[in-house]
JSON list of C-alpha atoms in Angstrom, two decimals:
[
{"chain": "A", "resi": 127, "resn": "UNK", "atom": "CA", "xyz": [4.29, 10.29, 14.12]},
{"chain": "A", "resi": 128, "resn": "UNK", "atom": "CA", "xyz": [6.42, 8.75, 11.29]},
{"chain": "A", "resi": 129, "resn": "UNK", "atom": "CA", "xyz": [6.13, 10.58, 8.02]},
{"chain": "A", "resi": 130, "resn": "UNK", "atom": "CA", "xyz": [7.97, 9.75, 4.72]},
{"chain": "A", "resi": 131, "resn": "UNK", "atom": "CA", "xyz": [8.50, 13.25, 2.55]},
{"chain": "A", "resi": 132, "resn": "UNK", "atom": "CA", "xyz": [8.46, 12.89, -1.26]},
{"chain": "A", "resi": 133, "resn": "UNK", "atom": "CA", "xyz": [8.13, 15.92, -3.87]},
{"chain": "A", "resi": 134, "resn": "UNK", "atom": "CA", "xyz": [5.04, 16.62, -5.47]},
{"chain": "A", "resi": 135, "resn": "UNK", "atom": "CA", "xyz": [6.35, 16.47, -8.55]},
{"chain": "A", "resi": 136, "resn": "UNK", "atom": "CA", "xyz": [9.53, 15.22, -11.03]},
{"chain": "A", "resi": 137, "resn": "UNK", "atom": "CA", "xyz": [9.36, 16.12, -14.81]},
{"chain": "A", "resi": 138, "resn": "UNK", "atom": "CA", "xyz": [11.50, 14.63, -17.29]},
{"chain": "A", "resi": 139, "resn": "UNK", "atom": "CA", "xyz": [12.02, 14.18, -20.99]},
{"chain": "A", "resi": 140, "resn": "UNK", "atom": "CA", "xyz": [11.54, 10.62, -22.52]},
{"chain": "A", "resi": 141, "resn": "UNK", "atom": "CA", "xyz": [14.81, 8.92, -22.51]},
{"chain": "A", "resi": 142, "resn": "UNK", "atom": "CA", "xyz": [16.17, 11.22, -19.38]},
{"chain": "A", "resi": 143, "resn": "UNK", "atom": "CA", "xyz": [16.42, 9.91, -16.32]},
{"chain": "A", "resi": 144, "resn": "UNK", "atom": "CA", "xyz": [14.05, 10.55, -13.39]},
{"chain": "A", "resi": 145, "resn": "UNK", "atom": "CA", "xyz": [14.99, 10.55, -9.58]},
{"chain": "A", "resi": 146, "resn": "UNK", "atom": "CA", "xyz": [12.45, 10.31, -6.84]},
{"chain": "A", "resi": 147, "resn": "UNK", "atom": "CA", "xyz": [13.22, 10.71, -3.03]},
{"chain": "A", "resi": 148, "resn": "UNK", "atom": "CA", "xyz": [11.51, 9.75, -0.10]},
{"chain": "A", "resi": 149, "resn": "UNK", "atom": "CA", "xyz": [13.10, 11.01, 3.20]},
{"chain": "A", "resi": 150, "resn": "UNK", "atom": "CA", "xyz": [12.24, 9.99, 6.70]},
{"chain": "A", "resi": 151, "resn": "UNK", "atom": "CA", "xyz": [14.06, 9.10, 9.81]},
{"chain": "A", "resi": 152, "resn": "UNK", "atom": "CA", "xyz": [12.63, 5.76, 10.10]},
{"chain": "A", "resi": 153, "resn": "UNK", "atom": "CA", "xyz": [14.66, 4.96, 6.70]},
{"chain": "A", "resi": 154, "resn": "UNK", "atom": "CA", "xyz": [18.14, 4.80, 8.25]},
{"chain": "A", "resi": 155, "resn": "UNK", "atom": "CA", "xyz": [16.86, 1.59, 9.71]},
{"chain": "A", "resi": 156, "resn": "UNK", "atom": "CA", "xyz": [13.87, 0.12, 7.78]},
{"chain": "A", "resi": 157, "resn": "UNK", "atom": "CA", "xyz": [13.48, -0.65, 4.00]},
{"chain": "A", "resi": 158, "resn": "UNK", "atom": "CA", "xyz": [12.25, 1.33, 1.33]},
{"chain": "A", "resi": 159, "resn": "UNK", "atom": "CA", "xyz": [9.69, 0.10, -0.81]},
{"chain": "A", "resi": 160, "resn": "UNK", "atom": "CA", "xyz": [8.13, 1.69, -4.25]},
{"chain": "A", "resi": 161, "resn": "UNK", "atom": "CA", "xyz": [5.05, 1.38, -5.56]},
{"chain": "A", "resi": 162, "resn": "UNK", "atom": "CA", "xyz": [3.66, 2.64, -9.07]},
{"chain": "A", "resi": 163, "resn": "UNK", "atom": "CA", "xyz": [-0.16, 3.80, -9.54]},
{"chain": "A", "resi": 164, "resn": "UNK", "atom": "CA", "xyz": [-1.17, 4.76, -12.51]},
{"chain": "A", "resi": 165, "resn": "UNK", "atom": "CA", "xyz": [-4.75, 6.89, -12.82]},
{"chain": "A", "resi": 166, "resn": "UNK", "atom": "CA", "xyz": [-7.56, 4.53, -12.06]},
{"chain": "A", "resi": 167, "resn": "UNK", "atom": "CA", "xyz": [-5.57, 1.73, -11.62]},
{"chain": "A", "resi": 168, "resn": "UNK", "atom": "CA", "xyz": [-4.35, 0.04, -7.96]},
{"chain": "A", "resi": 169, "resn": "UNK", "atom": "CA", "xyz": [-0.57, 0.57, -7.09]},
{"chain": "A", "resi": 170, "resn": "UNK", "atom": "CA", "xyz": [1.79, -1.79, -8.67]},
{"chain": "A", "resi": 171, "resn": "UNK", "atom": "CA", "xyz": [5.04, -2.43, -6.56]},
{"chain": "A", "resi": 172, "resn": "UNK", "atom": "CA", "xyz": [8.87, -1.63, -8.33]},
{"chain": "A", "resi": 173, "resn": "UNK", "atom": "CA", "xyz": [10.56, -2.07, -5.89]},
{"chain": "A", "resi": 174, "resn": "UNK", "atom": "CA", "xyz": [11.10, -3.72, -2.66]},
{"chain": "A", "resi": 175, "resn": "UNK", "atom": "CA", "xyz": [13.75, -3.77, 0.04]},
{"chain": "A", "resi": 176, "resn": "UNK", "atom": "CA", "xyz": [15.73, -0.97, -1.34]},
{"chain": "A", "resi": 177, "resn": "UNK", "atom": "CA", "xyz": [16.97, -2.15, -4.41]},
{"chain": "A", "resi": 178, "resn": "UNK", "atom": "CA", "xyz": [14.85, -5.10, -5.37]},
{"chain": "A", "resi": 179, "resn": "UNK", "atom": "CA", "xyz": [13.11, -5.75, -8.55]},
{"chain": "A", "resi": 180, "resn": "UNK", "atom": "CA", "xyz": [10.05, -7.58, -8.80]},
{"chain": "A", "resi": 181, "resn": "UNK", "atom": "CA", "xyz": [9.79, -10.21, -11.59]},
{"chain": "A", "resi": 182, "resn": "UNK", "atom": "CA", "xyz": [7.83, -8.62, -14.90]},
{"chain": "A", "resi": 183, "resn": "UNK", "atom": "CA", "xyz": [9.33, -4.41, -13.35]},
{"chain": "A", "resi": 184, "resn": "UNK", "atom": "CA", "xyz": [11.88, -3.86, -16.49]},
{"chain": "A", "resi": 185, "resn": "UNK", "atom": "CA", "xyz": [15.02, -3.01, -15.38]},
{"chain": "A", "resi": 186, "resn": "UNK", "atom": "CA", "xyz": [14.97, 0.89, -15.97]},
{"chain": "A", "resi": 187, "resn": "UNK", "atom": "CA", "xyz": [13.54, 1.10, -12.51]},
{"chain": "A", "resi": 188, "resn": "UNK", "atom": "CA", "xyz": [15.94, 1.12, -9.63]},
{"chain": "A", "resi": 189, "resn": "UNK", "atom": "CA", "xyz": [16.13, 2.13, -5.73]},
{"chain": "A", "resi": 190, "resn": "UNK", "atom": "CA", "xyz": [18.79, 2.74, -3.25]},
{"chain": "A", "resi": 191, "resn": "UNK", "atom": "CA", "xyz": [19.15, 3.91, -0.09]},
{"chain": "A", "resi": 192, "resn": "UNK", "atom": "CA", "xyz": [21.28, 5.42, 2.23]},
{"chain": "A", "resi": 193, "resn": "UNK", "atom": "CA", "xyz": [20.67, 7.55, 5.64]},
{"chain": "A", "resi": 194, "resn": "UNK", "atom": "CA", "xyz": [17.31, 8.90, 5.78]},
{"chain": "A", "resi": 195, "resn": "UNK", "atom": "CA", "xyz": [17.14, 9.16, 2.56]},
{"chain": "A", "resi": 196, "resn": "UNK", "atom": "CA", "xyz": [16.04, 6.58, -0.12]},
{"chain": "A", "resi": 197, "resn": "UNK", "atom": "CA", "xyz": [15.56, 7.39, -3.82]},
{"chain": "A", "resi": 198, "resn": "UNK", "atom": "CA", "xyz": [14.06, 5.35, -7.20]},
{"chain": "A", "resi": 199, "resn": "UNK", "atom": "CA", "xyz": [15.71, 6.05, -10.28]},
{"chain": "A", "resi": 200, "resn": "UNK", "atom": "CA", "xyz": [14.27, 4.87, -14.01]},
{"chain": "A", "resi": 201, "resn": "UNK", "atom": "CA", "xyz": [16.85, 5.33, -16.15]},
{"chain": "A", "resi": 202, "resn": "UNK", "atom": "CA", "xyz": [15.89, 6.19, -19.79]},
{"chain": "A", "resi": 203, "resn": "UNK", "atom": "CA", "xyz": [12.15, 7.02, -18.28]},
{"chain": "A", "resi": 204, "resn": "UNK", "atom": "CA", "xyz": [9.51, 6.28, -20.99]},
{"chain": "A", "resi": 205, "resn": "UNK", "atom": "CA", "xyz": [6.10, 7.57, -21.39]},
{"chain": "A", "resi": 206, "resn": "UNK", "atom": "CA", "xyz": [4.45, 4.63, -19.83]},
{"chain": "A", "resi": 207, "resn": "UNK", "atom": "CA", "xyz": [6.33, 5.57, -16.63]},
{"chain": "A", "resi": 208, "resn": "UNK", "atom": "CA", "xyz": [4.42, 8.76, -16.16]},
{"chain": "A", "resi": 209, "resn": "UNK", "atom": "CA", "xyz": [2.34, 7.59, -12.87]},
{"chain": "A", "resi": 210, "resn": "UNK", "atom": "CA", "xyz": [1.97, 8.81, -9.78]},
{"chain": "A", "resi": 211, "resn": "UNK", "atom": "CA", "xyz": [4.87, 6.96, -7.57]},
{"chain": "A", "resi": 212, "resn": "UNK", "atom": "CA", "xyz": [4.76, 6.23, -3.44]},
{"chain": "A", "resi": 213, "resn": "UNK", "atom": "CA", "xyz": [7.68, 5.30, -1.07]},
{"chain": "A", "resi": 214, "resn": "UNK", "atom": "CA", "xyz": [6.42, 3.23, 1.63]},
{"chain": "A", "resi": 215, "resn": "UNK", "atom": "CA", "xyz": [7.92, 1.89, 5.17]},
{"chain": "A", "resi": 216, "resn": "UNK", "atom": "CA", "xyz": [7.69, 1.10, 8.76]},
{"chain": "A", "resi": 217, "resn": "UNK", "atom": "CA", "xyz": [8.36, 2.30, 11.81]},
{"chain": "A", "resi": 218, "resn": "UNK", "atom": "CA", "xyz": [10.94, 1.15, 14.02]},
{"chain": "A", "resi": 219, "resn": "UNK", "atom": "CA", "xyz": [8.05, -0.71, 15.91]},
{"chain": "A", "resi": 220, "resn": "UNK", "atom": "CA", "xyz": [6.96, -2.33, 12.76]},
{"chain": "A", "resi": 221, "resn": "UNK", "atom": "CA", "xyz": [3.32, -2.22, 13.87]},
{"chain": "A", "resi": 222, "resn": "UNK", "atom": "CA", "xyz": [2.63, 0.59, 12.01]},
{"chain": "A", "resi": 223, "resn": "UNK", "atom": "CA", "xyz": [3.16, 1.41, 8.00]},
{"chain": "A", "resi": 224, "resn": "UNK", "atom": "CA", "xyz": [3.59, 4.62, 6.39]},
{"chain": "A", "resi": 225, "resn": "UNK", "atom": "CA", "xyz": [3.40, 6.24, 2.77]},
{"chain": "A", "resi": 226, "resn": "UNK", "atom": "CA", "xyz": [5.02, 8.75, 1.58]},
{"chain": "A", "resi": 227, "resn": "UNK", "atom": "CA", "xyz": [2.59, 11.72, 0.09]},
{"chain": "A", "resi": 228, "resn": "UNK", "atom": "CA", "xyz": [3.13, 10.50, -3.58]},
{"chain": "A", "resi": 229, "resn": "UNK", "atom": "CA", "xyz": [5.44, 12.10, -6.51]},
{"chain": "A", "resi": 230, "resn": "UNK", "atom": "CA", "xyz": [3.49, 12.52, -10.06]},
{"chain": "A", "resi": 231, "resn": "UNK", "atom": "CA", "xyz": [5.89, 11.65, -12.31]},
{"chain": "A", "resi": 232, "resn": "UNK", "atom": "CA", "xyz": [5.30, 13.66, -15.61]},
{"chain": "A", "resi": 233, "resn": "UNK", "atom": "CA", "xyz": [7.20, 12.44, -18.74]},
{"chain": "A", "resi": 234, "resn": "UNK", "atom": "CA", "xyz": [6.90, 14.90, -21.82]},
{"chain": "B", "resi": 93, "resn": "UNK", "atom": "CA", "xyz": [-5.03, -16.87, -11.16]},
{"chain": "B", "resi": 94, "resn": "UNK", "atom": "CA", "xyz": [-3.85, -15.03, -8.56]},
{"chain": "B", "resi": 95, "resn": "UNK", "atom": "CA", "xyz": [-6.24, -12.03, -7.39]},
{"chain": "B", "resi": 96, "resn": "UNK", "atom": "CA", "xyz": [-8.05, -10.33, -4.49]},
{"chain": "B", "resi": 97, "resn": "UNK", "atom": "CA", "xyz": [-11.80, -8.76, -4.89]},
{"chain": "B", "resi": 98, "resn": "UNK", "atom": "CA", "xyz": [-12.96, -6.10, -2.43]},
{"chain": "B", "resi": 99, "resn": "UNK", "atom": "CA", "xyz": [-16.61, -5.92, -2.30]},
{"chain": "B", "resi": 100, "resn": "UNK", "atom": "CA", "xyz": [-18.97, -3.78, 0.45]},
{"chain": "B", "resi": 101, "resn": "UNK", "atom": "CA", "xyz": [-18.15, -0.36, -0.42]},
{"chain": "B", "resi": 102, "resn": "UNK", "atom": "CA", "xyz": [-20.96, 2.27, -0.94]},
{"chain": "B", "resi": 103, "resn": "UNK", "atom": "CA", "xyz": [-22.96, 5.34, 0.47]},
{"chain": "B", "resi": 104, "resn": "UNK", "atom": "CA", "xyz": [-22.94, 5.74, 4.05]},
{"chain": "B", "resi": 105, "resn": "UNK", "atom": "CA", "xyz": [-24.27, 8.31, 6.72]},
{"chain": "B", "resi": 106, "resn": "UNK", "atom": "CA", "xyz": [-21.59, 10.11, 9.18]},
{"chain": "B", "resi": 107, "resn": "UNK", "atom": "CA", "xyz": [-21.74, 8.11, 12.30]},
{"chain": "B", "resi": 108, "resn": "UNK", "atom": "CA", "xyz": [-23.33, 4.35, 10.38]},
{"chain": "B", "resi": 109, "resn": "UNK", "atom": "CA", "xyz": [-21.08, 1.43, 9.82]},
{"chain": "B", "resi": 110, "resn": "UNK", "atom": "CA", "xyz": [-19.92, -0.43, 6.60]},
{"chain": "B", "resi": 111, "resn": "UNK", "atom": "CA", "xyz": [-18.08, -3.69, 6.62]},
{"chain": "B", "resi": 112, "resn": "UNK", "atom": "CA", "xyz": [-16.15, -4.34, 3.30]},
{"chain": "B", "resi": 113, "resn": "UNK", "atom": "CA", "xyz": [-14.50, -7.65, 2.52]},
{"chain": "B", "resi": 114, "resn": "UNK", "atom": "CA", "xyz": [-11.55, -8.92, 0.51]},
{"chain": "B", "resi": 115, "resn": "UNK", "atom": "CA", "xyz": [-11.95, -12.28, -1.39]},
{"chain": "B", "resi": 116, "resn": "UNK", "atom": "CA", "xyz": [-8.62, -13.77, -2.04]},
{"chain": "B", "resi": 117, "resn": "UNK", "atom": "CA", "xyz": [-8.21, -16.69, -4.95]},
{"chain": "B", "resi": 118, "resn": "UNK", "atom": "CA", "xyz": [-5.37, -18.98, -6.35]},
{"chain": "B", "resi": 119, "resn": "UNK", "atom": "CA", "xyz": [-3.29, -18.56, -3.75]},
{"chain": "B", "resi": 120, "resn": "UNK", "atom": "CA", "xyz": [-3.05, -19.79, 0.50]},
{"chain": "B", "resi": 121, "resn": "UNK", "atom": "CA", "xyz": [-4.12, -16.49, 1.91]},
{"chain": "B", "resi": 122, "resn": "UNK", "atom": "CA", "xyz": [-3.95, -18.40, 5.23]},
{"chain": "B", "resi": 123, "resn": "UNK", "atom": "CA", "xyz": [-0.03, -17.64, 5.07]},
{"chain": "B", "resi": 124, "resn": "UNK", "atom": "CA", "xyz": [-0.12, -14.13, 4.43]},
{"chain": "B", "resi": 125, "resn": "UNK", "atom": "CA", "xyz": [-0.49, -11.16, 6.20]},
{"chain": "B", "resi": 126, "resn": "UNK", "atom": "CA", "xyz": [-3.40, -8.60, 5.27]},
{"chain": "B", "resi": 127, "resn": "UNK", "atom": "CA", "xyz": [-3.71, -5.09, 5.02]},
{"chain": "B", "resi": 128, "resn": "UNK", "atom": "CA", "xyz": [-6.27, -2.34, 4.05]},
{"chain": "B", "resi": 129, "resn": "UNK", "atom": "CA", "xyz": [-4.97, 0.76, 2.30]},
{"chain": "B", "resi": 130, "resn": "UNK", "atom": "CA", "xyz": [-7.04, 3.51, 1.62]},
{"chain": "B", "resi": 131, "resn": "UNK", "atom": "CA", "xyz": [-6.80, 6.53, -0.98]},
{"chain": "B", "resi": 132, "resn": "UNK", "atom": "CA", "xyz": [-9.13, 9.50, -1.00]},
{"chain": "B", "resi": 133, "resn": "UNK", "atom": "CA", "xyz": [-10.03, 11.16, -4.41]},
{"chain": "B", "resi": 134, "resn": "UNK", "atom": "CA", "xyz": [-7.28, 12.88, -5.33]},
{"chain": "B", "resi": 135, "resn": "UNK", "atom": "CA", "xyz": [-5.31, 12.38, -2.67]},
{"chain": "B", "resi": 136, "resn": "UNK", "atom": "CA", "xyz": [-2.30, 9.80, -1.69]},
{"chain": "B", "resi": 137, "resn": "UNK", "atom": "CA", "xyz": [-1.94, 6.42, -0.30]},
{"chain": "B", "resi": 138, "resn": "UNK", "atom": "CA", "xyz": [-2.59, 5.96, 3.40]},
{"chain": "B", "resi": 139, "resn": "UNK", "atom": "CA", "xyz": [-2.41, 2.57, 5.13]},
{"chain": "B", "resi": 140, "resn": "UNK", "atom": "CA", "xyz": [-5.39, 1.23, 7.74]},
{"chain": "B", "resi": 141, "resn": "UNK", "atom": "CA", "xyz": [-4.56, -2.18, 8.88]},
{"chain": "B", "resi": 142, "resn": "UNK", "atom": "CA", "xyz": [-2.74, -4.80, 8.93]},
{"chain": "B", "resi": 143, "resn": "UNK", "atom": "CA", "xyz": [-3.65, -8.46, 10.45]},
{"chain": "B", "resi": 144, "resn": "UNK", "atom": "CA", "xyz": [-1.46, -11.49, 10.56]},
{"chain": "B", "resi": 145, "resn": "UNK", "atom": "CA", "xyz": [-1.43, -14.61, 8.58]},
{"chain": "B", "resi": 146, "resn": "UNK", "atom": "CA", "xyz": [-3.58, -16.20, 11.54]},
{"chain": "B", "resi": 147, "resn": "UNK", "atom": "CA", "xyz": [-5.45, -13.36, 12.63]},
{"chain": "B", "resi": 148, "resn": "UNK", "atom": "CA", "xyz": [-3.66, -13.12, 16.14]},
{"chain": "B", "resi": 149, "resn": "UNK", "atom": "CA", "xyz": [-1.95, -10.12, 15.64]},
{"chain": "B", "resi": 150, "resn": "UNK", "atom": "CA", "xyz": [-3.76, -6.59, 14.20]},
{"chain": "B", "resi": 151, "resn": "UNK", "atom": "CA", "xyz": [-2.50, -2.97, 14.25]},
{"chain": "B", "resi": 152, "resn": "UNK", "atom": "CA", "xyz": [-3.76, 0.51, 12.99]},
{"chain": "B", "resi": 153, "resn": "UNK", "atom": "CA", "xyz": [-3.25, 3.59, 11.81]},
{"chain": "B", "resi": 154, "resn": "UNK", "atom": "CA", "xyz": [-4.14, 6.06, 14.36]},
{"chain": "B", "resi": 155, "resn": "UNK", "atom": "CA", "xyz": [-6.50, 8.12, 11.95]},
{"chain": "B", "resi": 156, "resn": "UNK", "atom": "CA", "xyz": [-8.95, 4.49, 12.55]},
{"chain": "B", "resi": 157, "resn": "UNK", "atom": "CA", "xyz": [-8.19, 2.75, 15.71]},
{"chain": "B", "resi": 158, "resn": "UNK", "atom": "CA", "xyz": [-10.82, 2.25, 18.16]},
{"chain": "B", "resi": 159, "resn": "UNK", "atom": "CA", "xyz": [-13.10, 2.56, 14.90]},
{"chain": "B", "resi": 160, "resn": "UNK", "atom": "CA", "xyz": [-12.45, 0.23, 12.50]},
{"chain": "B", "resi": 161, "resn": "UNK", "atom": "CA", "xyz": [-12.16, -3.63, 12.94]},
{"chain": "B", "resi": 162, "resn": "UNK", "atom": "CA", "xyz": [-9.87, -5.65, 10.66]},
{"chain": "B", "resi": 163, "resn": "UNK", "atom": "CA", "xyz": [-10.35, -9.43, 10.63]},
{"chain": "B", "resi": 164, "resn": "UNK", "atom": "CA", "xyz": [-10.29, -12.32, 8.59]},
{"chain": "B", "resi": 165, "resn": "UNK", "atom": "CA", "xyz": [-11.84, -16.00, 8.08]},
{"chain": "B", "resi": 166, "resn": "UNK", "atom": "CA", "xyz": [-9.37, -18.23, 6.24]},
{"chain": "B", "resi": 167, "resn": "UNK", "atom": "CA", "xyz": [-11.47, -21.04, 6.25]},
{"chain": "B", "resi": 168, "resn": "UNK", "atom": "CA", "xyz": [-13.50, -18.30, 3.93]},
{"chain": "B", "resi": 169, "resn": "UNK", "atom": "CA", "xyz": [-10.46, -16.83, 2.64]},
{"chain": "B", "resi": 170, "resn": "UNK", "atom": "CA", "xyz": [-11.63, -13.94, 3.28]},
{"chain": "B", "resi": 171, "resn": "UNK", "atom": "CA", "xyz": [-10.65, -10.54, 4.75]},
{"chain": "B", "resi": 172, "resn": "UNK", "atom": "CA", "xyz": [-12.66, -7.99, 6.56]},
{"chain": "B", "resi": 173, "resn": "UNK", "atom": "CA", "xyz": [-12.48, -4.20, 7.47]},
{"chain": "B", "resi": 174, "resn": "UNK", "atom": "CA", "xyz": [-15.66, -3.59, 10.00]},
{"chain": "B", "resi": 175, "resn": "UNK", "atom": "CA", "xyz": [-15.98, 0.46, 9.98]},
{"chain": "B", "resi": 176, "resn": "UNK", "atom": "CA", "xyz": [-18.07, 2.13, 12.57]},
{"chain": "B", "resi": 177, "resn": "UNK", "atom": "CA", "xyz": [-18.44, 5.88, 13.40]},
{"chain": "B", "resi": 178, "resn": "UNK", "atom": "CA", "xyz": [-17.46, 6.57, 9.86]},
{"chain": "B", "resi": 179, "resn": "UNK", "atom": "CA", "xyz": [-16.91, 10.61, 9.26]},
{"chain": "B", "resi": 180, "resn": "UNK", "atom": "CA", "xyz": [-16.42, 12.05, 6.22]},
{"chain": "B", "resi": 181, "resn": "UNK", "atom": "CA", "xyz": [-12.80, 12.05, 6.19]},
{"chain": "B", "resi": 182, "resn": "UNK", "atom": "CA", "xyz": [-13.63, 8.33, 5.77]},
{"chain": "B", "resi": 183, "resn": "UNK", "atom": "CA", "xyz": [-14.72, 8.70, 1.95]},
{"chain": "B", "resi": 184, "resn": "UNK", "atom": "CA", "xyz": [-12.18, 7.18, 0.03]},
{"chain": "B", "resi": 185, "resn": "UNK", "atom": "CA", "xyz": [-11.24, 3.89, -2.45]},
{"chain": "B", "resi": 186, "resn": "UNK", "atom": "CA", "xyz": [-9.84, 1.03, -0.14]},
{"chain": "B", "resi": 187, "resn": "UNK", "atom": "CA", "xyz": [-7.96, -1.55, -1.21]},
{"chain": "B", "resi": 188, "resn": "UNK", "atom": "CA", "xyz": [-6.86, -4.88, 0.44]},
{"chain": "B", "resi": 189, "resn": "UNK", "atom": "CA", "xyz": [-3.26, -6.03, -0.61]},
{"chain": "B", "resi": 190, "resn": "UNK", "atom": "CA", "xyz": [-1.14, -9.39, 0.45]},
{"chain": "B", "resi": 191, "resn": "UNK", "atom": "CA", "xyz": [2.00, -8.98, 2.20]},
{"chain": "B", "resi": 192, "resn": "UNK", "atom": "CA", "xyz": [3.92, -12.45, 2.07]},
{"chain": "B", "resi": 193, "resn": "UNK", "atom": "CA", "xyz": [6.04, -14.28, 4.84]},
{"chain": "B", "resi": 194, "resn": "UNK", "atom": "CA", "xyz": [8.82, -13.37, 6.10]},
{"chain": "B", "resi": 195, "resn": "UNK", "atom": "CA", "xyz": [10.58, -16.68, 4.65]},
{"chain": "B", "resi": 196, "resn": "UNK", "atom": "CA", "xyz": [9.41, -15.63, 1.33]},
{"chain": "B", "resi": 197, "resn": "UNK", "atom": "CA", "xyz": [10.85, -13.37, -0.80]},
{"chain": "B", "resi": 198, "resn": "UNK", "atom": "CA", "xyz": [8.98, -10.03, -1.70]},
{"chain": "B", "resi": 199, "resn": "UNK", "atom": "CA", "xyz": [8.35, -9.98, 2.35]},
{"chain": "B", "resi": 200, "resn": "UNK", "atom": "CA", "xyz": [7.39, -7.00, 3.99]},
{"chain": "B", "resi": 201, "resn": "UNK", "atom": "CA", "xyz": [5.89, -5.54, 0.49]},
{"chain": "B", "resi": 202, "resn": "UNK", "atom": "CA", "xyz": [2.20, -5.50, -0.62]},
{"chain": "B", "resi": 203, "resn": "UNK", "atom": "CA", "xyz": [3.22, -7.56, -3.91]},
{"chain": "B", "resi": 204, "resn": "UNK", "atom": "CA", "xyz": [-0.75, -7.75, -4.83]},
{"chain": "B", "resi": 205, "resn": "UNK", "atom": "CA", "xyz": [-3.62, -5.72, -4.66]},
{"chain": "B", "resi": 206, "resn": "UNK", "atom": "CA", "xyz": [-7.15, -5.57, -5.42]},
{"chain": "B", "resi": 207, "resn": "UNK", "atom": "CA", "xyz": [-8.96, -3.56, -7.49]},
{"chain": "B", "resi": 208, "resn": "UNK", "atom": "CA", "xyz": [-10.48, -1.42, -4.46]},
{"chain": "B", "resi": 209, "resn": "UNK", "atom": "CA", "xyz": [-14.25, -0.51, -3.48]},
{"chain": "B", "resi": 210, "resn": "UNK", "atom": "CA", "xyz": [-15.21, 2.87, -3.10]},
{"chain": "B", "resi": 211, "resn": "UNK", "atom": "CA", "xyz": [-16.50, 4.20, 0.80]},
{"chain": "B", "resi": 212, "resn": "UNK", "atom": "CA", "xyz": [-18.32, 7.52, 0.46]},
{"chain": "B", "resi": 213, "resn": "UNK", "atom": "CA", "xyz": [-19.57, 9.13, 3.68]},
{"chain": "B", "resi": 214, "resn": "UNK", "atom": "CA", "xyz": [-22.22, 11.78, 3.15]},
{"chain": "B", "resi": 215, "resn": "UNK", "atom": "CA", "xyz": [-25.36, 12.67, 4.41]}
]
């Protein structure tokens, strides 16, 4: 089956900058997408197709990707950023969708 | 004002059914694909379904096929996630979410998402 592999965890100081991966074979072909949930909220998405930045996402967050591997950056990460943060993609049949396992993004 | 209300979730014996629906305003949902995500407390994101803009085309995650039912009424604007056999594993928050055209931009991504209703499945 298709599986997208985040770390559990990224910790960074306010103002630092805080990298997230996602890795998955599926992702040398197929978009990357990023979605932000804080707790007891629904997921908010950051960024689509790679790179993309929703209107209202401030422009701290970032994504790239390249091979298998695709990774968010928010540069200069603030307090508010500290949320739990998903990858998310299809497979090469596009009939099926897949999350990656979620990164908590600590900010302290 | 643009927004999506699940409704239907609750308490539920292993083996009962549950249907939950999605209510989608101030927007043409009859354009957009549909999907159910669910998240278990404590636990990630896992997608369910997905059905197309004119319900023609539906897909699964293998965890729910040949249980679980997603459909929709856009004369209702409405979306639906019929759930039989439910087990345990079940319990979680589901959310429906929009996922625009492919000759719109933000295609392919679940730009918005409803607030979620909670499944629990316990005897």
């Amino acid at each position: 089956s298709y599986e997208l592999t985040q770390p559990p965890s990224v910790s960074v100081s306010p103002g630092q900058t805080a990298r997230i991966t996602c890795s998955g074979d599926a992702l040398s072909k197929k978009y990357a997408y990023w979605y932000q949930q804080k707790s007891g909220q629904a997921p908010v998405l950051v960024i689509y197709e790679d790179s993309k930045r929703p209107s209202g996402i401030p422009e701290r967050f970032s994504g790239s990707r390249s091979g298998t591997m695709a990774t968010l950056t928010i540069s200069g990460a603030q307090v508010e950023d500290e949320a739990d943060y998903y990858c998310y993609s299809t497979d090469s049949s596009i009939n099926h969708r897949v999350f990656g396992g979620g990164t908590k993004l600590t900010v302290l | 004002q643009v927004q999506l209300v699940e409704s239907g979730g609750g308490v539920v014996q292993p083996g009962r059914s549950l249907r939950l629906s999605c209510a989608a305003s101030g927007f043409t949902s009859s354009i957009y694909s549909m999907h159910w995500v669910r998240q278990a407390p404590g636990k990630g994101l896992e997608w369910v379904a997905v059905i197309s803009y004119d319900g023609s085309n539906t897909y699964y995650a293998d965890s729910v096929k040949g249980r679980f039912t997603i459909s929709r009424d856009n004369s209702k604007n409405t979306l639906y996630l019929q759930m039989n056999s439910l087990r345990a594993e079940d319990t979680a928050v589901y959310y429906c979410a929009r996922d625009p055209p492919q000759w719109m931009s933000l295609s392919g991504a679940f730009d918005i998402w409803g607030q979620g209703t909670m499944v629990t499945v316990s005897s």
